[in-house]
C-alpha cells in the first residue's frame, strides 16, 4: 500500500505531482490527484510527489510533509563545496580520542539519504563506534592474515597483507587501520538491483558529510580483500548477512594532521561525445 493521501484544503490542483512522477502512476486529471488503478506496484518509492508539492498537500507511505526539510538552495554555496572536495585528504594519522556517539549517529542518519538503485534503501551500515571494539577486531584481522599465510592460502593479496601483519606483530605499526578509532562497513543484499554501487554511493555520501564536520576518513579496500576473499568467517563475527554483497569500508576519526593546501590534480580525463 502506498498510503497516498491528498489534503483537499491544501491542494491547489497544480498537477506537479502527476507531471513529475517518473513512472506516471499519478492521475492529475481527476478532481484531486490519485494513483491510477492497478499501478501501485510500479511506484519507485522516490517520494518525488511529496517533495514537489508546493503546499504540502500530498502524503505517501504515511509521511507527513510538515516533517520534511524545506529546500533552501541558497544554503549551499558552490564555491565552498568545491573547496571542500578539492582539499579533502585521505587521513592516515588519527588522534586517540573517539567521536561522540551523537555525531556518529548524525553522520549515519544523513548517509541514509544517499540514492540507491530503484530507491531500495538496502545498504546495511555495520559500525564499530569505539576504540576498544576496533582494537579487538584488528587483532582478529591480523590473526586471520597470519593463519591463512601459514595454511598456504595462495590469494594474490596475501603476500602484501602478510607484510603488514608482520609490521604489526613486530613493531606495532598498524597499516591496516591506521589506529583509527572507528570503522564503517557497507554491504547490501545481492538480490537488489545495484548492491555494490549502492554501497559505494552511500559511503561517498558518508565521507563528504564527515569531511564537512572535520572528521577524517580513509577508504580501506584491503579490509575488503580479507573479509571477502581470505577470511570470510569474519563476516559472521561482524554480523554481516550471508546474502549481502560486500561494498567496502572506511576508517574514520579525528585527524592528527592538518593539511595546509590542496594537491594539484593531474587533470581531467574527458571523453567528449558528439553525434552532430
CSV table of C-alpha atoms in Angstrom, one decimal:
chain,number,residue,atom,x,y,z
A,1,UNK,CA,0.0,0.0,0.0
A,2,UNK,CA,1.3,3.4,-1.0
A,3,UNK,CA,-1.0,5.2,1.5
A,4,UNK,CA,-1.3,8.0,-1.0
A,5,UNK,CA,-3.3,10.9,0.5
A,6,UNK,CA,-4.3,14.4,-0.6
A,7,UNK,CA,-5.2,17.2,1.8
A,8,UNK,CA,-8.0,18.8,-0.2
A,9,UNK,CA,-7.9,22.0,1.7
A,10,UNK,CA,-4.2,22.5,0.8
A,11,UNK,CA,-4.2,21.1,-2.7
A,12,UNK,CA,-4.1,23.8,-5.4
A,13,UNK,CA,-4.5,21.4,-8.3
A,14,UNK,CA,-1.3,22.4,-9.9
A,15,UNK,CA,-0.7,19.0,-11.3
A,16,UNK,CA,3.0,19.0,-10.5
A,17,UNK,CA,2.9,15.6,-8.6
A,18,UNK,CA,1.5,13.9,-11.7
A,19,UNK,CA,3.9,15.6,-14.1
A,20,UNK,CA,7.0,14.8,-12.0
A,21,UNK,CA,6.2,11.2,-11.3
A,22,UNK,CA,8.9,9.2,-13.0
A,23,UNK,CA,6.6,6.2,-13.8
A,24,UNK,CA,3.5,8.3,-14.5
A,25,UNK,CA,1.2,6.5,-12.0
A,26,UNK,CA,-0.4,9.6,-10.6
A,27,UNK,CA,-3.6,10.8,-12.4
A,28,UNK,CA,-3.7,14.5,-12.4
A,29,UNK,CA,-6.8,14.8,-14.5
A,30,UNK,CA,-9.2,13.8,-11.7
A,31,UNK,CA,-10.6,16.4,-9.3
A,32,UNK,CA,-7.7,15.7,-7.0
A,33,UNK,CA,-4.6,13.7,-7.7
A,34,UNK,CA,-4.9,9.9,-7.2
A,35,UNK,CA,-2.9,6.8,-8.1
A,36,UNK,CA,-4.1,5.2,-11.3
A,37,UNK,CA,-5.9,1.9,-10.9
A,38,UNK,CA,-3.6,-1.1,-10.9
A,39,UNK,CA,-0.4,1.0,-11.0
A,40,UNK,CA,0.7,0.9,-7.3
A,41,UNK,CA,3.3,-1.8,-7.9
A,42,UNK,CA,5.1,0.5,-10.4
A,43,UNK,CA,5.9,3.0,-7.7
A,44,UNK,CA,9.7,3.7,-7.4
A,45,UNK,CA,9.3,4.9,-3.8
A,46,UNK,CA,11.2,8.0,-4.7
A,47,UNK,CA,8.8,10.4,-2.9
A,48,UNK,CA,9.2,13.0,-5.7
A,49,UNK,CA,5.5,13.7,-5.5
A,50,UNK,CA,5.8,14.6,-1.8
A,51,UNK,CA,8.9,16.6,-2.4
A,52,UNK,CA,7.5,18.7,-5.3
A,53,UNK,CA,4.1,19.6,-3.8
A,54,UNK,CA,4.3,23.4,-3.2
A,55,UNK,CA,1.7,23.4,-0.4
A,56,UNK,CA,2.5,20.2,1.4
A,57,UNK,CA,-0.9,18.8,0.5
A,58,UNK,CA,0.4,15.3,-0.6
A,59,UNK,CA,1.4,12.4,1.7
A,60,UNK,CA,2.7,9.0,0.7
A,61,UNK,CA,3.8,6.0,2.7
A,62,UNK,CA,2.4,7.7,5.8
A,63,UNK,CA,5.0,10.5,5.5
A,64,UNK,CA,4.0,13.9,7.0
A,65,UNK,CA,5.2,16.6,4.6
A,66,UNK,CA,5.5,19.0,7.5
A,67,UNK,CA,8.3,16.8,8.8
A,68,UNK,CA,10.3,17.2,5.6
A,69,UNK,CA,13.2,19.8,5.3
A,70,UNK,CA,12.3,22.8,3.2
A,71,UNK,CA,14.6,23.3,0.2
A,72,UNK,CA,16.7,26.4,0.5
A,73,UNK,CA,19.3,26.3,-2.3
A,74,UNK,CA,21.0,29.5,-1.1
A,75,UNK,CA,22.3,27.5,1.9
A,76,UNK,CA,24.6,25.5,-0.3
A,77,UNK,CA,27.5,27.7,-1.6
A,78,UNK,CA,29.0,26.0,-4.7
A,79,UNK,CA,32.5,27.5,-4.1
A,80,UNK,CA,32.6,26.2,-0.5
A,81,UNK,CA,31.5,22.7,-1.7
A,82,UNK,CA,34.1,22.8,-4.5
A,83,UNK,CA,36.8,23.8,-2.0
A,84,UNK,CA,35.9,21.0,0.4
A,85,UNK,CA,36.1,18.4,-2.4
A,86,UNK,CA,39.5,19.8,-3.7
A,87,UNK,CA,41.1,20.0,-0.2
A,88,UNK,CA,39.8,16.7,1.2
A,89,UNK,CA,42.7,14.3,2.1
A,90,UNK,CA,42.8,10.6,3.0
A,91,UNK,CA,43.7,10.5,6.7
A,92,UNK,CA,46.3,8.0,7.8
A,93,UNK,CA,47.1,9.5,11.3
A,94,UNK,CA,44.3,9.8,13.9
A,95,UNK,CA,44.0,11.2,17.4
A,96,UNK,CA,43.4,8.7,20.2
A,97,UNK,CA,40.1,10.3,21.2
A,98,UNK,CA,36.8,9.0,19.9
A,99,UNK,CA,34.0,10.9,18.2
A,100,UNK,CA,30.8,11.4,20.2
A,101,UNK,CA,28.1,8.8,19.7
A,102,UNK,CA,25.7,11.7,18.8
A,103,UNK,CA,28.0,12.9,16.0
A,104,UNK,CA,28.4,9.4,14.6
A,105,UNK,CA,24.7,8.9,14.6
A,106,UNK,CA,24.2,12.2,12.8
A,107,UNK,CA,26.6,11.3,10.1
A,108,UNK,CA,24.9,7.9,9.6
A,109,UNK,CA,21.4,9.4,9.5
A,110,UNK,CA,22.4,11.8,6.8
A,111,UNK,CA,24.1,9.0,4.9
A,112,UNK,CA,20.8,7.2,4.8
A,113,UNK,CA,19.6,9.8,2.3
A,114,UNK,CA,22.1,8.6,-0.3
A,115,UNK,CA,20.4,7.5,-3.5
A,116,UNK,CA,20.2,3.8,-4.4
A,117,UNK,CA,19.1,1.7,-7.3
A,118,UNK,CA,15.3,1.6,-7.5
A,119,UNK,CA,15.3,3.6,-4.2
A,120,UNK,CA,15.5,0.3,-2.3
A,121,UNK,CA,17.5,1.8,0.6
A,122,UNK,CA,19.0,-1.7,1.1
A,123,UNK,CA,22.5,-0.7,2.2
A,124,UNK,CA,23.4,-2.0,5.7
A,125,UNK,CA,26.0,0.1,7.5
A,126,UNK,CA,27.9,-2.0,10.0
A,127,UNK,CA,29.6,0.2,12.6
A,128,UNK,CA,32.4,-0.1,15.1
A,129,UNK,CA,31.9,3.0,17.2
A,130,UNK,CA,34.7,2.7,19.8
A,131,UNK,CA,38.4,2.1,20.0
A,132,UNK,CA,38.2,-0.9,22.3
A,133,UNK,CA,36.0,-2.9,19.9
A,134,UNK,CA,38.1,-1.8,17.0
A,135,UNK,CA,41.2,-3.0,18.7
A,136,UNK,CA,39.6,-6.4,19.2
A,137,UNK,CA,38.6,-6.6,15.6
A,138,UNK,CA,42.1,-5.5,14.5
A,139,UNK,CA,43.5,-8.5,16.3
A,140,UNK,CA,41.0,-10.8,14.6
A,141,UNK,CA,42.1,-9.4,11.2
A,142,UNK,CA,45.8,-9.7,11.7
A,143,UNK,CA,45.4,-13.2,13.3
A,144,UNK,CA,43.4,-14.2,10.2
A,145,UNK,CA,46.1,-13.0,7.9
A,146,UNK,CA,48.8,-14.9,9.7
A,147,UNK,CA,46.7,-18.1,9.9
A,148,UNK,CA,45.9,-18.0,6.2
A,149,UNK,CA,49.5,-17.5,5.3
A,150,UNK,CA,50.6,-20.4,7.4
A,151,UNK,CA,48.0,-22.6,5.8
A,152,UNK,CA,49.4,-21.8,2.4
A,153,UNK,CA,46.5,-19.7,1.1
A,154,UNK,CA,47.5,-18.6,-2.4
A,155,UNK,CA,45.3,-15.5,-2.6
A,156,UNK,CA,47.2,-12.9,-4.6
A,157,UNK,CA,46.8,-10.2,-2.0
A,158,UNK,CA,48.2,-12.3,0.9
A,159,UNK,CA,51.9,-11.6,0.4
A,160,UNK,CA,51.3,-7.8,0.8
A,161,UNK,CA,48.9,-8.3,3.7
A,162,UNK,CA,51.3,-10.6,5.4
A,163,UNK,CA,54.0,-7.9,5.3
A,164,UNK,CA,51.6,-5.6,7.1
A,165,UNK,CA,50.7,-8.3,9.6
A,166,UNK,CA,54.4,-8.7,10.4
A,167,UNK,CA,54.8,-5.0,10.9
A,168,UNK,CA,52.0,-5.0,13.4
A,169,UNK,CA,53.3,-8.1,15.2
A,170,UNK,CA,57.0,-7.0,15.4
A,171,UNK,CA,56.8,-3.2,15.6
A,172,UNK,CA,53.2,-2.3,16.4
A,173,UNK,CA,52.7,-0.4,13.2
A,174,UNK,CA,49.1,-0.6,12.1
A,175,UNK,CA,49.0,-0.1,8.3
A,176,UNK,CA,45.5,-1.7,8.0
A,177,UNK,CA,43.5,0.5,10.3
A,178,UNK,CA,46.0,3.3,10.9
A,179,UNK,CA,45.0,3.4,14.6
A,180,UNK,CA,41.6,5.0,13.6
A,181,UNK,CA,39.0,4.7,16.4
A,182,UNK,CA,36.1,3.9,14.2
A,183,UNK,CA,35.1,1.8,11.2
A,184,UNK,CA,32.1,1.6,8.9
A,185,UNK,CA,31.3,-1.2,6.5
A,186,UNK,CA,28.7,-1.0,3.7
A,187,UNK,CA,27.0,-4.2,2.4
A,188,UNK,CA,23.7,-4.8,0.6
A,189,UNK,CA,21.5,-7.7,-0.3
A,190,UNK,CA,22.7,-9.3,-3.6
A,191,UNK,CA,19.2,-9.6,-4.9
A,192,UNK,CA,18.9,-5.8,-5.0
A,193,UNK,CA,19.3,-4.1,-8.4
A,194,UNK,CA,22.7,-2.4,-7.8
A,195,UNK,CA,24.0,-3.6,-4.4
A,196,UNK,CA,27.7,-2.8,-4.9
A,197,UNK,CA,27.1,0.6,-6.5
A,198,UNK,CA,24.7,1.5,-3.7
A,199,UNK,CA,27.4,0.7,-1.1
A,200,UNK,CA,29.9,2.9,-2.8
A,201,UNK,CA,27.4,5.8,-3.2
A,202,UNK,CA,26.4,5.5,0.5
A,203,UNK,CA,30.0,5.7,1.7
A,204,UNK,CA,30.8,8.5,-0.7
A,205,UNK,CA,28.0,10.5,1.0
A,206,UNK,CA,29.3,9.5,4.4
A,207,UNK,CA,32.8,10.7,3.5
A,208,UNK,CA,31.5,14.1,2.3
A,209,UNK,CA,29.4,14.6,5.4
A,210,UNK,CA,32.2,13.5,7.6
A,211,UNK,CA,34.6,15.9,5.9
A,212,UNK,CA,32.1,18.8,6.5
A,213,UNK,CA,32.4,18.0,10.2
A,214,UNK,CA,36.2,17.9,10.2
A,215,UNK,CA,36.1,14.2,10.6
A,216,UNK,CA,39.0,12.3,8.8
A,217,UNK,CA,38.3,9.3,6.6
A,218,UNK,CA,40.3,6.6,4.8
A,219,UNK,CA,38.8,4.1,2.4
A,220,UNK,CA,40.0,0.6,3.5
A,221,UNK,CA,40.0,-1.6,0.4
A,222,UNK,CA,42.5,-4.0,2.0
A,223,UNK,CA,39.9,-5.0,4.6
A,224,UNK,CA,37.5,-5.9,1.8
A,225,UNK,CA,40.1,-8.3,0.4
A,226,UNK,CA,40.4,-10.0,3.8
A,227,UNK,CA,36.7,-10.3,4.6
A,228,UNK,CA,35.6,-11.2,1.1
A,229,UNK,CA,38.3,-13.5,-0.2
A,230,UNK,CA,40.8,-14.5,2.6
A,231,UNK,CA,38.9,-14.9,5.9
A,232,UNK,CA,35.2,-14.9,5.1
A,233,UNK,CA,34.4,-16.2,8.6
A,234,UNK,CA,34.9,-12.6,9.8
A,235,UNK,CA,31.6,-11.8,8.1
A,236,UNK,CA,29.9,-13.9,10.8
A,237,UNK,CA,31.7,-12.2,13.6
A,238,UNK,CA,30.7,-8.8,12.2
A,239,UNK,CA,27.0,-9.9,11.8
A,240,UNK,CA,27.0,-9.3,8.1
A,241,UNK,CA,24.2,-11.4,6.4
A,242,UNK,CA,25.4,-14.2,4.1
A,243,UNK,CA,23.3,-12.9,1.2
A,244,UNK,CA,25.0,-9.5,1.2
A,245,UNK,CA,27.4,-8.1,-1.4
A,246,UNK,CA,30.4,-6.6,0.3
A,247,UNK,CA,30.8,-3.0,-0.8
A,248,UNK,CA,33.8,-1.5,1.1
A,249,UNK,CA,34.9,0.0,4.4
A,250,UNK,CA,36.0,3.4,5.7
A,251,UNK,CA,38.2,4.1,8.8
A,252,UNK,CA,37.3,7.4,10.4
A,253,UNK,CA,38.0,9.6,13.4
A,254,UNK,CA,39.6,12.9,14.3
A,255,UNK,CA,42.7,13.7,12.1
A,256,UNK,CA,46.0,14.0,13.8
A,257,UNK,CA,47.4,16.0,10.9
A,258,UNK,CA,46.2,19.3,9.3
A,259,UNK,CA,47.0,19.9,5.7
A,260,UNK,CA,47.8,23.4,4.5
A,261,UNK,CA,46.6,23.3,0.9
A,262,UNK,CA,45.1,21.1,-1.8
A,263,UNK,CA,47.1,18.8,-4.0
A,264,UNK,CA,47.2,19.7,-7.7
A,265,UNK,CA,45.1,17.5,-9.9
A,266,UNK,CA,46.8,15.7,-12.8
A,267,UNK,CA,43.9,16.9,-15.0
A,268,UNK,CA,40.5,16.0,-16.2
A,269,UNK,CA,40.1,12.8,-18.3
A,270,UNK,CA,37.2,13.7,-20.6
A,271,UNK,CA,35.6,11.8,-23.5
A,272,UNK,CA,33.6,14.5,-25.3
A,273,UNK,CA,30.7,12.7,-27.1
A,274,UNK,CA,29.2,14.4,-30.2
A,275,UNK,CA,26.8,12.9,-32.8
A,276,UNK,CA,26.2,16.1,-34.9
